[in-house]
Short mmCIF file of C-alpha atoms in Angstrom, two decimals:
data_model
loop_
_atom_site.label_atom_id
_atom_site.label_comp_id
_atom_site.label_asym_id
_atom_site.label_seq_id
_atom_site.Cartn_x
_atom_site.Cartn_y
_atom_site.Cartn_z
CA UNK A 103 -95.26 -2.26 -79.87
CA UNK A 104 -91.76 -2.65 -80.93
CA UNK A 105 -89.76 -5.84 -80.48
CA UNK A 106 -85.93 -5.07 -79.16
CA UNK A 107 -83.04 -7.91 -80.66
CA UNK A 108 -82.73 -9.37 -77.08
CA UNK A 109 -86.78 -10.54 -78.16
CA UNK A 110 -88.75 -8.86 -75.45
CA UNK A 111 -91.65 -6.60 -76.11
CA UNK A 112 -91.30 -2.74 -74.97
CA UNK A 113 -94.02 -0.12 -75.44
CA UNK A 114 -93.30 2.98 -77.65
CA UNK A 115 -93.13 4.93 -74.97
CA UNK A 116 -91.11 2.37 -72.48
CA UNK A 117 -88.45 3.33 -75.91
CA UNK A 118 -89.20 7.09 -75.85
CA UNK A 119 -88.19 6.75 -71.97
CA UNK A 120 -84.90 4.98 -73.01
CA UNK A 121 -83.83 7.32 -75.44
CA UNK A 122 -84.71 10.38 -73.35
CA UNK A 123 -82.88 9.37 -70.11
CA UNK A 124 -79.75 7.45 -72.22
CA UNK A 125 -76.41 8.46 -70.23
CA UNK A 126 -74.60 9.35 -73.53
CA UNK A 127 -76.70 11.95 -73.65
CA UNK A 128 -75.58 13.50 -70.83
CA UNK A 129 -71.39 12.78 -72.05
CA UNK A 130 -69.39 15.83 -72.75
CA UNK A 131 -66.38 14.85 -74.96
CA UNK A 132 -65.78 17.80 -77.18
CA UNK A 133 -62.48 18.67 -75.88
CA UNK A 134 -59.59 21.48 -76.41
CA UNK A 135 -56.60 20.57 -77.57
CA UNK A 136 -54.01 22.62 -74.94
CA UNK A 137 -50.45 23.18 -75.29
CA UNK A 138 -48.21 23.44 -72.19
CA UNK A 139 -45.18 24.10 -70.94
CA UNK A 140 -42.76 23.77 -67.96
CA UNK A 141 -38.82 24.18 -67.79
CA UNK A 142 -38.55 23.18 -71.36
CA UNK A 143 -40.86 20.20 -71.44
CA UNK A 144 -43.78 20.46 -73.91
CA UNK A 145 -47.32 19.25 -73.21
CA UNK A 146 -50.27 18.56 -75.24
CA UNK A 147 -53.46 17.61 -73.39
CA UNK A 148 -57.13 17.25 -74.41
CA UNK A 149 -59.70 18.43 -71.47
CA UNK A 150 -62.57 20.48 -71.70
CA UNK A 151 -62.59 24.17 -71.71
CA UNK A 152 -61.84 25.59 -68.92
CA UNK A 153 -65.60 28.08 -68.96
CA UNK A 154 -67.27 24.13 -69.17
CA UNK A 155 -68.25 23.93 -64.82
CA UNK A 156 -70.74 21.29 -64.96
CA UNK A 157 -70.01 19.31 -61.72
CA UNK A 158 -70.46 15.68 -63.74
CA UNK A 159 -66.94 16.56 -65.66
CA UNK A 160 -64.67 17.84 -62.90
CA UNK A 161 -62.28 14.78 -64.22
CA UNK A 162 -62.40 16.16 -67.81
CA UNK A 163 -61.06 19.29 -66.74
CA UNK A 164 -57.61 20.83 -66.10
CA UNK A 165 -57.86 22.81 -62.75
CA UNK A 166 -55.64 25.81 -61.21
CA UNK A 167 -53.97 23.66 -58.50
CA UNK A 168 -52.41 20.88 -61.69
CA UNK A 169 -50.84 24.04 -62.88
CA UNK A 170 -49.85 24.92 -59.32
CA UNK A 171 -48.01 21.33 -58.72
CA UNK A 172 -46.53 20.86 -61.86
CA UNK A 173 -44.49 24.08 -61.41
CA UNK A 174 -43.60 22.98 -58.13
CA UNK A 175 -42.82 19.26 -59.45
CA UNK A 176 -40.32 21.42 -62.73
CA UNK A 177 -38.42 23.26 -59.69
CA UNK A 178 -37.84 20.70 -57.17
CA UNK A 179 -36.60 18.24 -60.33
CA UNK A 180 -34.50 21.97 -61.33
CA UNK A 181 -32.91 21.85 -57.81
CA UNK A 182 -32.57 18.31 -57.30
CA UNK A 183 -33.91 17.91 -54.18
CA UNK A 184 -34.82 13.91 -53.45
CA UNK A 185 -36.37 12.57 -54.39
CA UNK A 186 -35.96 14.31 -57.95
CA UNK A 187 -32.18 13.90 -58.12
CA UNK A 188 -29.86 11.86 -59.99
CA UNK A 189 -32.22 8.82 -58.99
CA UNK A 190 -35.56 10.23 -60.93
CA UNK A 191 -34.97 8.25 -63.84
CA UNK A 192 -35.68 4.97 -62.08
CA UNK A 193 -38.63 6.15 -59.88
CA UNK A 194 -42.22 4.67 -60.46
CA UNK A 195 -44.67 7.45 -60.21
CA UNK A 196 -48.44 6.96 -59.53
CA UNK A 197 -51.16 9.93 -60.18
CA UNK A 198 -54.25 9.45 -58.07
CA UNK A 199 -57.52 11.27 -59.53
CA UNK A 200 -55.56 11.90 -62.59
CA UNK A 201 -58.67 13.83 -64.95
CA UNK A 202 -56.87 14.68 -67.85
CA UNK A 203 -53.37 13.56 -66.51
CA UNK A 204 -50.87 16.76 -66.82
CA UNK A 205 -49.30 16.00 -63.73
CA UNK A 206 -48.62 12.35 -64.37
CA UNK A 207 -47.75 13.40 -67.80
CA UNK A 208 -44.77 15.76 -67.05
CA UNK A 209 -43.66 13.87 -64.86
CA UNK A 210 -43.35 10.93 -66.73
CA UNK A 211 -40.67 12.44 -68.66
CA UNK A 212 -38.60 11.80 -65.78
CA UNK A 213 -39.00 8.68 -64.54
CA UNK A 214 -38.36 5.24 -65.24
CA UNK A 215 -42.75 4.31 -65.32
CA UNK A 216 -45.89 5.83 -64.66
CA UNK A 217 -49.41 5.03 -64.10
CA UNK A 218 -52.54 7.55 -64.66
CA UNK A 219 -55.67 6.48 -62.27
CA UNK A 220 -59.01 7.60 -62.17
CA UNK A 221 -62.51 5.99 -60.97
CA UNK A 222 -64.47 6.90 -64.15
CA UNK A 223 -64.79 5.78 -67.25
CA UNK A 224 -65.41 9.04 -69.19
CA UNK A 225 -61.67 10.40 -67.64
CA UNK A 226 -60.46 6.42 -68.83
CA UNK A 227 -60.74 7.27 -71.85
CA UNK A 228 -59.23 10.92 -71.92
CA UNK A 229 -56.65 9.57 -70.12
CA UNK A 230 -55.64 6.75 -72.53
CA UNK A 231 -56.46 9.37 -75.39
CA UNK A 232 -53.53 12.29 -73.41
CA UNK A 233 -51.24 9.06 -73.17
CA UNK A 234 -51.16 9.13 -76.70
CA UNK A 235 -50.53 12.33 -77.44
CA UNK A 236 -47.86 12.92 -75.65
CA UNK A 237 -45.59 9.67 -76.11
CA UNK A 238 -42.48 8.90 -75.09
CA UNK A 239 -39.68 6.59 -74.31
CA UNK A 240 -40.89 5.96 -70.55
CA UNK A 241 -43.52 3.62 -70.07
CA UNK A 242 -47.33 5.50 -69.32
CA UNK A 243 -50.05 3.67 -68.78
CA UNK A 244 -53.73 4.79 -67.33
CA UNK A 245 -55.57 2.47 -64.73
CA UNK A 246 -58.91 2.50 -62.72
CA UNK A 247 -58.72 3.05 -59.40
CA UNK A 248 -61.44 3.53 -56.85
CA UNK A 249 -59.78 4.97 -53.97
CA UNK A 250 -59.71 2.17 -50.87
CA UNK A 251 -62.41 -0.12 -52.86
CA UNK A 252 -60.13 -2.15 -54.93
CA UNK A 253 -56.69 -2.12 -53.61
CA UNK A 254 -56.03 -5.96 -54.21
CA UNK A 255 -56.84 -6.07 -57.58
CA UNK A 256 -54.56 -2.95 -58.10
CA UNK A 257 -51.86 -4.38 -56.29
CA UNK A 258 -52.23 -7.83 -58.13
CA UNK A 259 -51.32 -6.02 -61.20
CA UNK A 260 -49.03 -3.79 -60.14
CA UNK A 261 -46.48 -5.65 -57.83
CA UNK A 262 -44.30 -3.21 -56.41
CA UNK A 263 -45.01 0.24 -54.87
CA UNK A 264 -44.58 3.72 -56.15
CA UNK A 265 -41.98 5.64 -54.97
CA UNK A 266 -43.52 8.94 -55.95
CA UNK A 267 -47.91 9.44 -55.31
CA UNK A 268 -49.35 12.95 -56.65
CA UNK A 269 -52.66 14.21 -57.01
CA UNK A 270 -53.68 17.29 -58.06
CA UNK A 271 -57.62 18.73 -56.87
CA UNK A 272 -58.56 15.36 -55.32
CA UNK A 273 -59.96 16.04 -52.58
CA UNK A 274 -63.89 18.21 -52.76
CA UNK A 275 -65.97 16.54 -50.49
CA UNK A 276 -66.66 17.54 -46.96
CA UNK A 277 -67.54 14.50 -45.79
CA UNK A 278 -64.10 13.38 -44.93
CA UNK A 279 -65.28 9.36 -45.44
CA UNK A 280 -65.76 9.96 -48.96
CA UNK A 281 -62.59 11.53 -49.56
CA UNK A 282 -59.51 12.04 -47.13
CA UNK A 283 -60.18 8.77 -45.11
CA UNK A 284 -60.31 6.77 -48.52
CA UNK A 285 -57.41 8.75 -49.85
CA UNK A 286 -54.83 8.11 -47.09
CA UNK A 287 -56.26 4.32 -47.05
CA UNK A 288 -54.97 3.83 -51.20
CA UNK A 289 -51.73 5.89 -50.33
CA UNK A 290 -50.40 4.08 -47.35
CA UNK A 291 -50.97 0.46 -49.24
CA UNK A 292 -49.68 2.05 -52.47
CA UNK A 293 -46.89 3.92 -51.59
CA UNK A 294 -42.91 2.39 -50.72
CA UNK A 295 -41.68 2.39 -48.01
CA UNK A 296 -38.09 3.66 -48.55
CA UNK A 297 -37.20 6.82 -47.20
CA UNK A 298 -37.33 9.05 -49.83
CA UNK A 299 -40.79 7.78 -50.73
CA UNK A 300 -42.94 11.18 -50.69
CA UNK A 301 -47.06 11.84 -51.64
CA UNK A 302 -47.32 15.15 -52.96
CA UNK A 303 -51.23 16.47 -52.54
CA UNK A 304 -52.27 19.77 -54.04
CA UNK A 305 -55.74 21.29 -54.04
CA UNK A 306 -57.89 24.48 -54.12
CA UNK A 307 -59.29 25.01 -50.62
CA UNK A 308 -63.23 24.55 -50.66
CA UNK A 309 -63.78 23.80 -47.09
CA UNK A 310 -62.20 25.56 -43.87
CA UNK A 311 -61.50 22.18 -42.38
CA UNK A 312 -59.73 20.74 -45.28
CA UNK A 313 -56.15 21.24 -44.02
CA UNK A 314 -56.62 20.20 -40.59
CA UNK A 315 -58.46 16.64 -41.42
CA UNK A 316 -56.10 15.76 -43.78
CA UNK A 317 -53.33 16.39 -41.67
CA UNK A 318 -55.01 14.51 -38.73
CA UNK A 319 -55.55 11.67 -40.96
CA UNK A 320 -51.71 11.68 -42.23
CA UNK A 321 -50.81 11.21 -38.84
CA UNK A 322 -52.90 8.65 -37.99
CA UNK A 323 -51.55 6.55 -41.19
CA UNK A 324 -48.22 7.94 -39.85
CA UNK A 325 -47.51 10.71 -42.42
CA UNK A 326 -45.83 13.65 -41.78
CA UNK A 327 -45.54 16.83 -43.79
CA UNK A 328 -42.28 17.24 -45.14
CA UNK A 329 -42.94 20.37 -47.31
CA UNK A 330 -45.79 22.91 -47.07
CA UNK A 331 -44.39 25.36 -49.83
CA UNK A 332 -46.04 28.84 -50.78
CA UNK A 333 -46.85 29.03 -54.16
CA UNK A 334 -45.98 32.02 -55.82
CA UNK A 335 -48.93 34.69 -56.63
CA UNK A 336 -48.13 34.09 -60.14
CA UNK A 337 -49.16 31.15 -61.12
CA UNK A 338 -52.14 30.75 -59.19
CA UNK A 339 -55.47 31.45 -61.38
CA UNK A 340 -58.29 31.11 -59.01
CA UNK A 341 -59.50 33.21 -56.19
CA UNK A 342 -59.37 30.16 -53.92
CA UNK A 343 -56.46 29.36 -51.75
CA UNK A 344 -54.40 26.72 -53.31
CA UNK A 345 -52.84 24.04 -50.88
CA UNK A 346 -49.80 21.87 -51.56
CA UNK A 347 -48.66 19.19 -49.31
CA UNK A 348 -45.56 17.09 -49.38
CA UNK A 349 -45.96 14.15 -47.22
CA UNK A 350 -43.58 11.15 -46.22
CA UNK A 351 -44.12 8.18 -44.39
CA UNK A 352 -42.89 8.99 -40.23
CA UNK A 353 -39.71 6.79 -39.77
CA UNK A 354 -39.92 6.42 -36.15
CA UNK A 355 -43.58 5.17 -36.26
#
C-alpha cells in the first residue's frame, strides 16, 4: 500500500491504474517549426506535422482551408476592398477555433489588436507559444472561448466588439447543435455592428449539408453572404472542396 501526499491510502494497483490512463500520456506536443509566407509577410508557426491525423489534435494542426483564407485575407488587404482599406490599421480582429493561429497571426500585422480563441487547453498553449514567435508591434493576445457557453465572461473582458471574425476549419460536426447553431450564437454577440463589420468562415466540406445549414442559420441571426469567392485550384491541397464565406450582418433586418 502506498500513501499519496494528500494522506489517503491507494492500492498498488489503484496507482498502476493512474499512471496507465494519465491524460499526458495521451498529449502530442512535439511540434514543427513552419515557415510561411503571404504578399511579403513572414510567418513562423509551431503545429504538428501535417502526416500527424489523430482526431484528439485537429487544433494542433494547420489545415488546407487556413492556407486557403489567408491568401484570400493577403488579396482583399492587396485590393483594398473594406473592410481592408485605409481603415485596417484600427480594426480589432477576433479568430474563432484558432488551432495554431496563422490566420489570426497574419492578420494581426494589419490591424490595430487581435485576439486568438480556442476551447482547449492543449491549442492554449500553442497558441500563446505562436504569439511569441511571431511578435510584433500590434497587440496579440490568445483567449478561451467555448463557442455560445461563456459569452459573458468573454464580453466582460473584452468590452467592445470585433470588427473583423475569421475562422478557418471550424466547423466538422454534423450535428448542426454542436457546431453551426453555437457558432452563429458567439458571432452575432461578438461581432459590431457597423456596416463594414464582416465574419469570414472557411472550411473543407465534410458533409453535403454543410453549406445549406449554415446559410439557413446566417439568416436566421440575420447574416447575409456578402462574398462566396472561388478559390483558385492552386492553392488548395486537399481533395475536399474548400468553402469560404464572407458574411455581414443584413442592414434592413
Amino acid at each position: 500500500v502506498s500513501t499519496q501526499s494528500t494522506g489517503v491510502l491507494r492500492s498498488d494497483a489503484m496507482a498502476d491504474e493512474e499512471v496507465l490512463f494519465a491524460p499526458e500520456m495521451f498529449l502530442n506536443e512535439n511540434y514543427k517549426i513552419r515557415d510561411f509566407n503571404y504578399g511579403g509577410v513572414e510567418l513562423t508557426i509551431a503545429s504538428l506535422a501535417p502526416e500527424k491525423d489523430d482526431w484528439d489534435t485537429t487544433g494542433q494542426h494547420i489545415w488546407p482551408a487556413a492556407d486557403v483564407l489567408c491568401t484570400y485575407l493577403n488579396n482583399e488587404i492587396l485590393q483594398k476592398r473594406a473592410p481592408f482599406d485605409s481603415k485596417l490599421p484600427s480594426k480589432k480582429v477576433l479568430e474563432l477555433g484558432a488551432g495554431p493561429g496563422l490566420c489570426g497571426l497574419f492578420l494581426s500585422k494589419f490591424c490595430q489588436s487581435t485576439v486568438l480563441t480556442d476551447g482547449d487547453d492543449i491549442v492554449m498553449r500553442l497558441l500563446q507559444r505562436n504569439i511569441e514567435l511571431n511578435k510584433g508591434p500590434n497587440q496579440v493576445m490568445c483567449e478561451r472561448l467555448e463557442w455560445g457557453a461563456d459569452l459573458s465572461t468573454f464580453q466582460s473582458k473584452f468590452k467592445e466588439k470585433f470588427d473583423i471574425i475569421i475562422g478557418s476549419d471550424i466547423i466538422y460536426s454534423t450535428v448542426w447543435e454542436h457546431s453551426i447553431i453555437p457558432l452563429w450564437k458567439t458571432v452575432d454577440a461578438l461581432l459590431s455592428n457597423s456596416l463594414d463589420a464582416v465574419f469570414i468562415c472557411c472550411y473543407q466540406v465534410r458533409a453535403l449539408r454543410t453549406d445549406q445549414v449554415l446559410l439557413e442559420w446566417a439568416k436566421k441571426y440575420n447574416f447575409l453572404v456578402v462574398d462566396d469567392p472561388a478559390p483558385s485550384p492552386k492553392i488548395i491541397t486537399t481533395n475536399r472542396d474548400v468553402k469560404l464565406f464572407v458574411f455581414m450582418r443584413n442592414p434592413v433586418a
